[in-house]
PDB file of C-alpha atoms and ligand atoms in Angstrom:
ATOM      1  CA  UNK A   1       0.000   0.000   0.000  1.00  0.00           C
ATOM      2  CA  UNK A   2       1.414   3.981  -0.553  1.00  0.00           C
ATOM      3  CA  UNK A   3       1.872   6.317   1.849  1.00  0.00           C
ATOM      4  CA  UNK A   4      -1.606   7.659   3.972  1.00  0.00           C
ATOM      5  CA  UNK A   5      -0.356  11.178   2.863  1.00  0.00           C
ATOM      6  CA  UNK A   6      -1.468  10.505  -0.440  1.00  0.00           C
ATOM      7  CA  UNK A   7      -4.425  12.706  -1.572  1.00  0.00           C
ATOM      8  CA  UNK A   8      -6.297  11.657  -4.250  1.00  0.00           C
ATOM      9  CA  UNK A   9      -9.490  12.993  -4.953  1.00  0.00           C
ATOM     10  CA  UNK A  10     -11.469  11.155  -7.582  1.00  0.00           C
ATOM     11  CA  UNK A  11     -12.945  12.989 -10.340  1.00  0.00           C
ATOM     12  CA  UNK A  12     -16.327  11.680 -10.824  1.00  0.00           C
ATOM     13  CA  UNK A  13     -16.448  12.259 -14.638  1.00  0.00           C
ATOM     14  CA  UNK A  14     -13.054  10.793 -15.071  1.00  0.00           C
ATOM     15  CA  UNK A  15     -12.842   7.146 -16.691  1.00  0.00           C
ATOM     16  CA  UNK A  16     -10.992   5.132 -13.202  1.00  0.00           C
ATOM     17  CA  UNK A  17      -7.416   6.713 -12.843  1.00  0.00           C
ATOM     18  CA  UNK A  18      -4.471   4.688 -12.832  1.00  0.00           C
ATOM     19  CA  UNK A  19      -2.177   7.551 -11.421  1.00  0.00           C
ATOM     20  CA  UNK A  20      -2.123   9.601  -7.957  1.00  0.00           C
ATOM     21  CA  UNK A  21       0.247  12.194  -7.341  1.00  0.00           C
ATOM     22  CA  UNK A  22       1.305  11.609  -3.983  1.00  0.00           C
ATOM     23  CA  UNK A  23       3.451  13.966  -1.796  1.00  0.00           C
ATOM     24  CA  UNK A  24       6.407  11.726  -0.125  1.00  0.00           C
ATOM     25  CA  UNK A  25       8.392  13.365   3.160  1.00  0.00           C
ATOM     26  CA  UNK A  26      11.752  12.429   0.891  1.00  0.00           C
ATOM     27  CA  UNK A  27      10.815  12.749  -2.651  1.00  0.00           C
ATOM     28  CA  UNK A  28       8.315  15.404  -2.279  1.00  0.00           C
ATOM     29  CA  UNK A  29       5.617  15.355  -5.346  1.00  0.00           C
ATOM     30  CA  UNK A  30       5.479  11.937  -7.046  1.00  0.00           C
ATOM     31  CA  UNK A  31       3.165   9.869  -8.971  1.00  0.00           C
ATOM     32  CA  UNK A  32       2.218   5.648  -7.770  1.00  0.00           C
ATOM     33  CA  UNK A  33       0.120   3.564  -9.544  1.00  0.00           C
ATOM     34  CA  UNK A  34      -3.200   2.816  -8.257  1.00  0.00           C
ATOM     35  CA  UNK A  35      -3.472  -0.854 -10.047  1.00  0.00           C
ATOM     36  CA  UNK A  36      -1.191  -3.200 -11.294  1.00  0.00           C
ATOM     37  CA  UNK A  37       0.424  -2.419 -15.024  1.00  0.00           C
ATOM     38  CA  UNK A  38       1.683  -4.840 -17.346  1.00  0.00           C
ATOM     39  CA  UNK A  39       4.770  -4.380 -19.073  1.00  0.00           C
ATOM     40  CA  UNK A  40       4.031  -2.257 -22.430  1.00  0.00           C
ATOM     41  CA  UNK A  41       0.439  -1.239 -21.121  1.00  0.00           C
ATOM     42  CA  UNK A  42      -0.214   2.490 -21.750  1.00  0.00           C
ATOM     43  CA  UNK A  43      -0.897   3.840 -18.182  1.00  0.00           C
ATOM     44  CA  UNK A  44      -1.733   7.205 -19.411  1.00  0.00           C
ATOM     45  CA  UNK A  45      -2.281   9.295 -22.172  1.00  0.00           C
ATOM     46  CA  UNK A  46      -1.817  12.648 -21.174  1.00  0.00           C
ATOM     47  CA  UNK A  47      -2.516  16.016 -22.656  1.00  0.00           C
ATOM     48  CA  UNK A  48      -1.331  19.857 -21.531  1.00  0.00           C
ATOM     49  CA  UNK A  49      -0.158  22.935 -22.608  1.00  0.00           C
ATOM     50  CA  UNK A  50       2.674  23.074 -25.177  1.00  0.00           C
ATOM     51  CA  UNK A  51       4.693  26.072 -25.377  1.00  0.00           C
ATOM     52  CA  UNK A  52       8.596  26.894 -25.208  1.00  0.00           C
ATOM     53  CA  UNK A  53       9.150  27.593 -21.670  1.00  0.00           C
ATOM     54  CA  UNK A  54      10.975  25.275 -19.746  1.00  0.00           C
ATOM     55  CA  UNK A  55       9.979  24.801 -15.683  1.00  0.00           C
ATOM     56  CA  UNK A  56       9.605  22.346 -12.675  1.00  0.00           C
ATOM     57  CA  UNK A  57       7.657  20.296 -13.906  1.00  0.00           C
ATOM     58  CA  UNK A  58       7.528  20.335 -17.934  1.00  0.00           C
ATOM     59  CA  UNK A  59       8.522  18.006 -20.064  1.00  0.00           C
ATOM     60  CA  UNK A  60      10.211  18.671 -23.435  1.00  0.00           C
ATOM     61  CA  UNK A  61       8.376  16.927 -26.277  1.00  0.00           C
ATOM     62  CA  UNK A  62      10.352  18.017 -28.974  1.00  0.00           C
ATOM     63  CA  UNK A  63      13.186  20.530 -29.649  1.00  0.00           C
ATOM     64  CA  UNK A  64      12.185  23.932 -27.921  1.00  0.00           C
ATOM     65  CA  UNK A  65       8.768  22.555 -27.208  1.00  0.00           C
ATOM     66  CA  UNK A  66       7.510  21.697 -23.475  1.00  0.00           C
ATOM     67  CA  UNK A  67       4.488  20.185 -21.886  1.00  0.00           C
ATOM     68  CA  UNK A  68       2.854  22.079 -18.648  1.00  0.00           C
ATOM     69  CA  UNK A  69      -0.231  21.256 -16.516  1.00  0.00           C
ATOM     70  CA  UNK A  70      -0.326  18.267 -17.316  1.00  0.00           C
ATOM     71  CA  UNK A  71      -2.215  15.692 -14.584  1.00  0.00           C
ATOM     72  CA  UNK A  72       0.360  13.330 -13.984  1.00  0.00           C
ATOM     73  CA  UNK A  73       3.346  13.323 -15.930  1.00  0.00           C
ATOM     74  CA  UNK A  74       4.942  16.498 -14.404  1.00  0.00           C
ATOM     75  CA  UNK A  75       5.057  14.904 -11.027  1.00  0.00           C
ATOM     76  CA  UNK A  76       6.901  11.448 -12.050  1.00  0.00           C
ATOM     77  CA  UNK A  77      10.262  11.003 -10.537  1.00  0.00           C
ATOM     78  CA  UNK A  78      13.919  10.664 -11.760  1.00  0.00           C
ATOM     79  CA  UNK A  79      15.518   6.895 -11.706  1.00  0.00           C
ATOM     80  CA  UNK A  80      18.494   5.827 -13.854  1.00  0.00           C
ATOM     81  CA  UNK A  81      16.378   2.181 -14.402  1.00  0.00           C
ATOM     82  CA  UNK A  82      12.943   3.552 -14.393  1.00  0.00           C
ATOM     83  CA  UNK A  83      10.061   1.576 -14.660  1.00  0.00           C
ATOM     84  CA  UNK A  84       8.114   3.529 -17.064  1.00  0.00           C
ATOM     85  CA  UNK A  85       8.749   5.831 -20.509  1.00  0.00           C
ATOM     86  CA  UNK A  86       7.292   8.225 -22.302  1.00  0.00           C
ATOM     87  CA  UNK A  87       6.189   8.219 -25.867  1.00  0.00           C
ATOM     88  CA  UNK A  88       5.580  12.202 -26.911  1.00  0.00           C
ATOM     89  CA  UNK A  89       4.970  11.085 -30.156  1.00  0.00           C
ATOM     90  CA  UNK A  90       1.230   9.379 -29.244  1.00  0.00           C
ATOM     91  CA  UNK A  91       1.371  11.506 -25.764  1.00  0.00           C
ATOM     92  CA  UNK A  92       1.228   8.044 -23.531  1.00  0.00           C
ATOM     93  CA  UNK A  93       2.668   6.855 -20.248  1.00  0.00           C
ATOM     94  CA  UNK A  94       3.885   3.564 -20.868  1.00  0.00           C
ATOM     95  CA  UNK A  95       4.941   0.688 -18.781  1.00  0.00           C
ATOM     96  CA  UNK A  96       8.348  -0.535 -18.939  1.00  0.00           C
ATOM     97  CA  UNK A  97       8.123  -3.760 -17.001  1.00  0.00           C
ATOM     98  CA  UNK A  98       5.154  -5.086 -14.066  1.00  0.00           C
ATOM     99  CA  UNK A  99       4.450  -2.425 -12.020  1.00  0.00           C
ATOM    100  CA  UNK A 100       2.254  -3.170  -8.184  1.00  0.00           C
ATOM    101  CA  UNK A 101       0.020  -1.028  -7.368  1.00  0.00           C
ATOM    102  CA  UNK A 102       1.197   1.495  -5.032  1.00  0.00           C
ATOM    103  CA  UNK A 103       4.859   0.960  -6.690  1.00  0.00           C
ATOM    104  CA  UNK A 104       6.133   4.823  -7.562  1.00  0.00           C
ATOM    105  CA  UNK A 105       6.623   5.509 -11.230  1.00  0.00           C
ATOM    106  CA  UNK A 106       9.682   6.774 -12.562  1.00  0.00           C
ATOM    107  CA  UNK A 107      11.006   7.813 -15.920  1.00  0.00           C
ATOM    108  CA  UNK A 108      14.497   8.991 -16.787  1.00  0.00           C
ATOM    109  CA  UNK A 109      14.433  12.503 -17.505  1.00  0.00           C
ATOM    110  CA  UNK A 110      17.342  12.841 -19.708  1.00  0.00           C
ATOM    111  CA  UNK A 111      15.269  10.359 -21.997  1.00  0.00           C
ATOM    112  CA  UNK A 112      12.869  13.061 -23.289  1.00  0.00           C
ATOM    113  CA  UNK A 113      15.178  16.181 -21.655  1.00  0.00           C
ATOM    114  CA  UNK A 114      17.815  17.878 -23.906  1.00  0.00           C
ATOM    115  CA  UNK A 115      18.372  20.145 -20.670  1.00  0.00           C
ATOM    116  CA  UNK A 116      17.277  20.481 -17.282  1.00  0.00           C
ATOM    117  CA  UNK A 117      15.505  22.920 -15.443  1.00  0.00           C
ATOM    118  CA  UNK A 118      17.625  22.069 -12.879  1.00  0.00           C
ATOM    119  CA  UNK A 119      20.624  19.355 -12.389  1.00  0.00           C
ATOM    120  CA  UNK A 120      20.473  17.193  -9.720  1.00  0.00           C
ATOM    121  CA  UNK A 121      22.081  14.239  -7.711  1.00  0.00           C
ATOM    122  CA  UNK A 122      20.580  10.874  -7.826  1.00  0.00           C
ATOM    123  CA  UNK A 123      20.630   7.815  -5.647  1.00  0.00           C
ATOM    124  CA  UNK A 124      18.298   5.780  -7.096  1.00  0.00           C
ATOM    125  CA  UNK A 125      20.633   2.934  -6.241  1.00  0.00           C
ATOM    126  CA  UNK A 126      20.182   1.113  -9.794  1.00  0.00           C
ATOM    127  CA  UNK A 127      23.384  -0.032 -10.562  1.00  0.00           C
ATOM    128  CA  UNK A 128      24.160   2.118 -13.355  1.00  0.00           C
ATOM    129  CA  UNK A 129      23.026   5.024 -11.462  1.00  0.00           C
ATOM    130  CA  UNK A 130      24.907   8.138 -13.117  1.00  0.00           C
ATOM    131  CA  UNK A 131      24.842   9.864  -9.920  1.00  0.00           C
ATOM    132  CA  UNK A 132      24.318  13.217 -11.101  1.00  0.00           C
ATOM    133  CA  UNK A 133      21.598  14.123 -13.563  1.00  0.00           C
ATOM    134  CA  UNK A 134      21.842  16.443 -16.589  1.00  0.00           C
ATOM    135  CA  UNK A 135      19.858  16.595 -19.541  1.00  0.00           C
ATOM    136  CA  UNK A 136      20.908  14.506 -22.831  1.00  0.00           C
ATOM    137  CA  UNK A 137      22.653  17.355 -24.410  1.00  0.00           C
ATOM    138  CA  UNK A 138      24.275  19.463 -21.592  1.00  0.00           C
ATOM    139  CA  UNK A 139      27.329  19.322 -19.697  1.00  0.00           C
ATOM    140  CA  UNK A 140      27.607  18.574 -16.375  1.00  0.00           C
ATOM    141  CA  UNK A 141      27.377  21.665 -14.323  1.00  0.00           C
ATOM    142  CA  UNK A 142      30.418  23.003 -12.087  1.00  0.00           C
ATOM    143  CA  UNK A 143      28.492  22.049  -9.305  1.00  0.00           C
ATOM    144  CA  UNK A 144      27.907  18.580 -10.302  1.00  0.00           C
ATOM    145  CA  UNK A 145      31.552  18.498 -11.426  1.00  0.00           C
ATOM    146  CA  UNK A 146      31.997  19.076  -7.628  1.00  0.00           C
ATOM    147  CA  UNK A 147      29.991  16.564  -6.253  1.00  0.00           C
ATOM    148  CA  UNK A 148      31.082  13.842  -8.403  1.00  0.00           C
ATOM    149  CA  UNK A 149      34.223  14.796  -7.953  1.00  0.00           C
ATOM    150  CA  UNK A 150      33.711  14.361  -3.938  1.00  0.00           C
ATOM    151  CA  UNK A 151      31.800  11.253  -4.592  1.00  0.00           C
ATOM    152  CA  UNK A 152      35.553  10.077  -5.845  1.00  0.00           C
ATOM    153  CA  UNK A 153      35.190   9.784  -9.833  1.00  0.00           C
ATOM    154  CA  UNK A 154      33.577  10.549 -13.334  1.00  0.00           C
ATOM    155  CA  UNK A 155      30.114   9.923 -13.997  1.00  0.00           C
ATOM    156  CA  UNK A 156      28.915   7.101 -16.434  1.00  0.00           C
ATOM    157  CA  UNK A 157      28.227   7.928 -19.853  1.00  0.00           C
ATOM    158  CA  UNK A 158      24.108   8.564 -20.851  1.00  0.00           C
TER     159      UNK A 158
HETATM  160 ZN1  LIG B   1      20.176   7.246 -10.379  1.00  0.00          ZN
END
């Protein structure tokens, strides 16, 4: 079962969500699954507001284009071996492998992210965990130079 801090309040003209955003003492925002998933099911297709401004919680669809206020999507956490992807070609939330219900749902953001709104450090604890997370076309910043640096070596490729 997820956390009791979890507020979800059902729309009653929605089809049966799937999704909750949650709000974790650790991760803060997040999104769990409310059912099981099967590997390759769509979870979600999602829809929001496309425009070129990068924030918190967009998510880059294409070149200089970004998706806002979106229900779910904007809240899905970071993991180097996540256990979900999205398509922004047919706008879905799909499921990389079995997911529980109440599992969290992750995606890795430099998969759709050329850059950041903000770098971070990440231990997810996969084993290929890259430690410090940068969009797929930008350089690690000086300050996650830094940490990696105190962590005692380079970060694995992307
Ligand atoms: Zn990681």
């Amino acid at each position: 079962m997820f956390s009791s801090s979890c507020k979800f309040v059902p729309d009653p003209a929605a089809p049966a969500p799937l999704l909750a955003v949650c709000r974790d003492a650790a991760l803060g925002l997040c999104v769990r699954a409310l059912h099981d998933c099967a590997p390759g099911s769509v979870i979600e297709s999602f829809d929001g507001d496309i425009g070129p401004r990068v924030s918190q919680h967009s998510l880059q669809v294409r070149p200089g284009r970004h998706i806002a206020g979106t229900r779910h999507i904007g809240y899905l956490s970071h993991a180097c071996d996540p256990n979900c992807r999205l398509d922004m070609t047919r706008f879905e939330l799909v499921a990389l492998r079995a997911i529980a219900a109440g599992e969290l749902l992750s995606i890795d953001y430099a998969a759709t992210e050329d850059r950041l709104y903000a770098q971070f450090a990440c231990a997810c604890g996969a084993p290929g965990c890259r430690r410090w997370i940068t969009g797929r076309d930008e350089a690690i910043s000086p300050v996650g130079a830094r940490f990696l640096a105190a962590q005692g070596g380079a970060v694995a490729p992307v």
